[in-house]
Amino acid sequence: AWSMVVLYEDETQPLRNLAVFDGLDGVFSGNPQTVTLEQFQVPNEGIDGKLGVIAYEGDAQANGDQLLFEGTALSNAMNPANDFFNSSRSFLGAAVSNAGDLPRLTGGPRSMSGYDLDVVDISTLLQPGLSTATLTASSTQDVYWLGAFITSITTFSPNFVTSIKTATDIDGPPLAPGHTLEYTIL
């Protein structure tokens, strides 16, 4: 299996911190992996967070694996807390199966032949002011490899998108290198 992550801008949506953390780290009993997510600041309200997870497994029977966000086990209808990495393809707890996918798989647990591609909601785990978070992947029986984590977290960052109302050459026309300009912006 292979993966491609595409980040895009939608000006109708609130500002978000988007980040991709990639690698190929093995997780097995006694060998958990931890990653620190950083460089975001959760606002006081309007909190929305999504976590995309790509992992490679290889079995359909073993369980005992967990993905923890700040110490809380992540789970939903497709990804149980004790078998998060279960060869599923899901978006916010619903299996994903798209017309045109070849082969077209159900996206449910054990349908993806050892490949996990899931997006989970982490909004309730994000506290106002939070600027770093820890993800820990562990296992008691299973073996899997972490391919990537993708985060989309609303952020308390300034929006520098503006429109210039006027620009004035303080040193007078004609405009030349070294002149001082005064901008009035909205």
Tab-separated table of C-alpha atoms in Angstrom:
chain	number	residue	atom	x	y	z
A	1	ALA	CA	0.000	0.000	0.000
A	2	TRP	CA	1.067	3.592	-0.494
A	3	SER	CA	-0.305	6.900	0.678
A	4	MET	CA	-0.418	10.491	-0.464
A	5	VAL	CA	-1.394	13.372	1.830
A	6	VAL	CA	-2.855	16.517	0.268
A	7	LEU	CA	-3.284	19.708	2.314
A	8	TYR	CA	-5.426	22.461	0.841
A	9	GLU	CA	-6.894	25.836	1.791
A	10	ASP	CA	-10.609	26.504	2.176
A	11	GLU	CA	-11.144	30.197	2.941
A	12	THR	CA	-14.669	29.487	4.242
A	13	GLN	CA	-13.248	27.464	7.149
A	14	PRO	CA	-11.558	28.702	10.335
A	15	LEU	CA	-7.760	28.832	10.477
A	16	ARG	CA	-6.196	25.470	11.281
A	17	ASN	CA	-2.747	24.183	12.051
A	18	LEU	CA	-2.082	21.431	9.507
A	19	ALA	CA	0.865	19.119	10.003
A	20	VAL	CA	2.155	15.840	8.627
A	21	PHE	CA	4.367	13.593	10.754
A	22	ASP	CA	5.760	10.717	8.719
A	23	GLY	CA	8.105	7.828	9.248
A	24	LEU	CA	8.034	4.068	9.434
A	25	ASP	CA	8.356	3.220	13.117
A	26	GLY	CA	7.657	-0.313	14.308
A	27	VAL	CA	5.348	-0.892	17.269
A	28	PHE	CA	5.236	-4.196	19.128
A	29	SER	CA	5.005	-5.488	22.682
A	30	GLY	CA	7.564	-3.607	24.758
A	31	ASN	CA	8.290	-1.125	21.939
A	32	PRO	CA	5.745	1.719	22.013
A	33	GLN	CA	6.306	4.805	19.872
A	34	THR	CA	5.643	8.375	21.017
A	35	VAL	CA	5.450	11.547	18.964
A	36	THR	CA	4.938	15.098	20.189
A	37	LEU	CA	2.642	17.278	18.113
A	38	GLU	CA	3.561	20.950	18.400
A	39	GLN	CA	3.422	24.459	16.939
A	40	PHE	CA	-0.307	25.033	17.347
A	41	GLN	CA	-2.359	26.903	19.936
A	42	VAL	CA	-5.914	25.786	20.656
A	43	PRO	CA	-8.333	28.751	20.883
A	44	ASN	CA	-10.696	29.355	23.801
A	45	GLU	CA	-13.762	28.420	21.750
A	46	GLY	CA	-14.665	26.878	18.415
A	47	ILE	CA	-12.300	23.970	19.011
A	48	ASP	CA	-12.124	21.411	16.214
A	49	GLY	CA	-9.468	18.757	15.819
A	50	LYS	CA	-9.000	15.823	13.498
A	51	LEU	CA	-6.218	13.252	13.465
A	52	GLY	CA	-5.464	11.196	10.373
A	53	VAL	CA	-3.605	7.944	10.942
A	54	ILE	CA	-1.818	5.768	8.382
A	55	ALA	CA	-0.373	2.452	9.558
A	56	TYR	CA	0.750	-0.842	8.085
A	57	GLU	CA	-0.139	-4.039	9.853
A	58	GLY	CA	-0.154	-7.421	8.190
A	59	ASP	CA	-2.482	-9.523	10.271
A	60	ALA	CA	-6.204	-9.587	10.741
A	61	GLN	CA	-6.426	-11.495	13.997
A	62	ALA	CA	-4.202	-9.975	16.722
A	63	ASN	CA	-5.407	-7.114	18.870
A	64	GLY	CA	-4.048	-5.331	21.939
A	65	ASP	CA	-2.931	-2.203	20.109
A	66	GLN	CA	-3.817	1.316	21.211
A	67	LEU	CA	-3.386	4.869	20.080
A	68	LEU	CA	-3.391	7.374	22.934
A	69	PHE	CA	-3.791	11.140	22.639
A	70	GLU	CA	-2.487	12.822	25.788
A	71	GLY	CA	-2.943	9.513	27.625
A	72	THR	CA	-6.536	8.906	26.453
A	73	ALA	CA	-7.142	5.871	24.249
A	74	LEU	CA	-8.721	6.864	20.942
A	75	SER	CA	-11.666	4.837	19.696
A	76	ASN	CA	-14.824	5.052	17.625
A	77	ALA	CA	-17.291	2.738	15.889
A	78	MET	CA	-14.615	1.432	13.472
A	79	ASN	CA	-11.588	1.490	15.767
A	80	PRO	CA	-11.991	-0.081	19.235
A	81	ALA	CA	-9.699	1.160	22.016
A	82	ASN	CA	-7.957	-2.245	22.277
A	83	ASP	CA	-7.693	-2.828	18.486
A	84	PHE	CA	-7.298	0.607	16.945
A	85	PHE	CA	-5.052	-0.660	14.157
A	86	ASN	CA	-7.455	-3.178	12.640
A	87	SER	CA	-7.051	-2.816	8.848
A	88	SER	CA	-9.869	-0.284	8.480
A	89	ARG	CA	-10.458	2.807	6.363
A	90	SER	CA	-12.714	5.222	8.183
A	91	PHE	CA	-13.685	8.854	8.551
A	92	LEU	CA	-15.008	9.954	11.961
A	93	GLY	CA	-16.214	6.447	12.869
A	94	ALA	CA	-17.811	5.525	9.532
A	95	ALA	CA	-16.329	3.045	7.065
A	96	VAL	CA	-15.171	4.592	3.785
A	97	SER	CA	-15.688	2.853	0.454
A	98	ASN	CA	-15.611	4.946	-2.713
A	99	ALA	CA	-16.922	4.092	-6.156
A	100	GLY	CA	-13.941	3.903	-8.459
A	101	ASP	CA	-11.588	2.369	-5.891
A	102	LEU	CA	-10.065	-0.780	-7.341
A	103	PRO	CA	-10.492	-3.092	-5.672
A	104	ARG	CA	-13.484	-1.569	-3.912
A	105	LEU	CA	-13.265	-2.621	-0.260
A	106	THR	CA	-15.802	-1.999	2.517
A	107	GLY	CA	-13.441	0.034	4.725
A	108	GLY	CA	-14.646	-1.876	7.784
A	109	PRO	CA	-12.318	-3.617	10.243
A	110	ARG	CA	-10.140	-6.286	8.621
A	111	SER	CA	-11.114	-5.218	5.090
A	112	MET	CA	-7.926	-3.380	4.100
A	113	SER	CA	-5.391	-6.268	4.045
A	114	GLY	CA	-3.163	-4.894	6.776
A	115	TYR	CA	-3.468	-1.201	5.874
A	116	ASP	CA	-5.046	1.373	8.211
A	117	LEU	CA	-6.283	4.728	6.970
A	118	ASP	CA	-8.450	6.435	9.580
A	119	VAL	CA	-9.494	9.956	10.560
A	120	VAL	CA	-10.643	10.408	14.159
A	121	ASP	CA	-12.158	13.372	15.992
A	122	ILE	CA	-9.925	14.654	18.799
A	123	SER	CA	-11.901	17.858	19.498
A	124	THR	CA	-12.985	16.830	23.015
A	125	LEU	CA	-9.363	16.099	23.947
A	126	LEU	CA	-8.116	19.572	22.993
A	127	GLN	CA	-8.078	22.074	25.851
A	128	PRO	CA	-7.995	25.863	25.323
A	129	GLY	CA	-4.398	27.106	25.217
A	130	LEU	CA	-2.919	23.667	24.457
A	131	SER	CA	0.146	24.055	22.218
A	132	THR	CA	1.681	20.567	22.317
A	133	ALA	CA	0.209	17.086	22.573
A	134	THR	CA	1.618	13.592	22.839
A	135	LEU	CA	0.540	10.611	20.747
A	136	THR	CA	1.564	7.158	21.911
A	137	ALA	CA	1.081	3.978	19.895
A	138	SER	CA	1.470	0.726	21.819
A	139	SER	CA	0.739	-2.975	21.570
A	140	THR	CA	0.520	-6.040	23.798
A	141	GLN	CA	0.074	-8.667	21.044
A	142	ASP	CA	0.103	-6.959	17.671
A	143	VAL	CA	2.922	-5.730	15.416
A	144	TYR	CA	2.444	-2.730	13.119
A	145	TRP	CA	4.306	0.181	11.554
A	146	LEU	CA	3.300	3.822	11.829
A	147	GLY	CA	3.317	5.489	8.433
A	148	ALA	CA	2.020	8.986	9.205
A	149	PHE	CA	-0.068	11.187	11.459
A	150	ILE	CA	-1.865	14.159	9.936
A	151	THR	CA	-3.372	16.832	12.180
A	152	SER	CA	-5.952	19.514	11.520
A	153	ILE	CA	-6.444	21.631	14.650
A	154	THR	CA	-8.182	25.005	14.857
A	155	THR	CA	-5.569	27.465	15.973
A	156	PHE	CA	-5.428	30.782	17.761
A	157	SER	CA	-3.194	32.409	15.165
A	158	PRO	CA	-3.653	35.810	13.622
A	159	ASN	CA	-5.124	35.986	10.141
A	160	PHE	CA	-2.905	38.243	8.063
A	161	VAL	CA	-5.214	38.215	5.060
A	162	THR	CA	-6.029	41.880	4.571
A	163	SER	CA	-6.952	44.287	1.858
A	164	ILE	CA	-4.911	47.435	1.361
A	165	LYS	CA	-7.041	50.572	1.381
A	166	THR	CA	-4.346	53.108	0.485
A	167	ALA	CA	-0.597	53.385	-0.003
A	168	THR	CA	1.122	56.784	0.169
A	169	ASP	CA	4.705	57.638	-0.788
A	170	ILE	CA	5.765	59.808	2.192
A	171	ASP	CA	8.873	61.068	0.348
A	172	GLY	CA	6.736	62.206	-2.602
A	173	PRO	CA	6.496	61.144	-6.191
A	174	PRO	CA	8.001	59.691	-8.216
A	175	LEU	CA	8.246	56.429	-6.275
A	176	ALA	CA	11.884	55.386	-5.956
A	177	PRO	CA	13.953	52.794	-4.070
A	178	GLY	CA	14.517	53.863	-0.463
A	179	HIS	CA	11.300	55.900	-0.190
A	180	THR	CA	9.121	55.437	2.870
A	181	LEU	CA	5.617	54.140	2.191
A	182	GLU	CA	2.641	54.464	4.518
A	183	TYR	CA	-0.083	51.814	4.219
A	184	THR	CA	-3.603	52.041	5.585
A	185	ILE	CA	-5.108	48.576	5.856
A	186	LEU	CA	-8.426	47.160	6.957
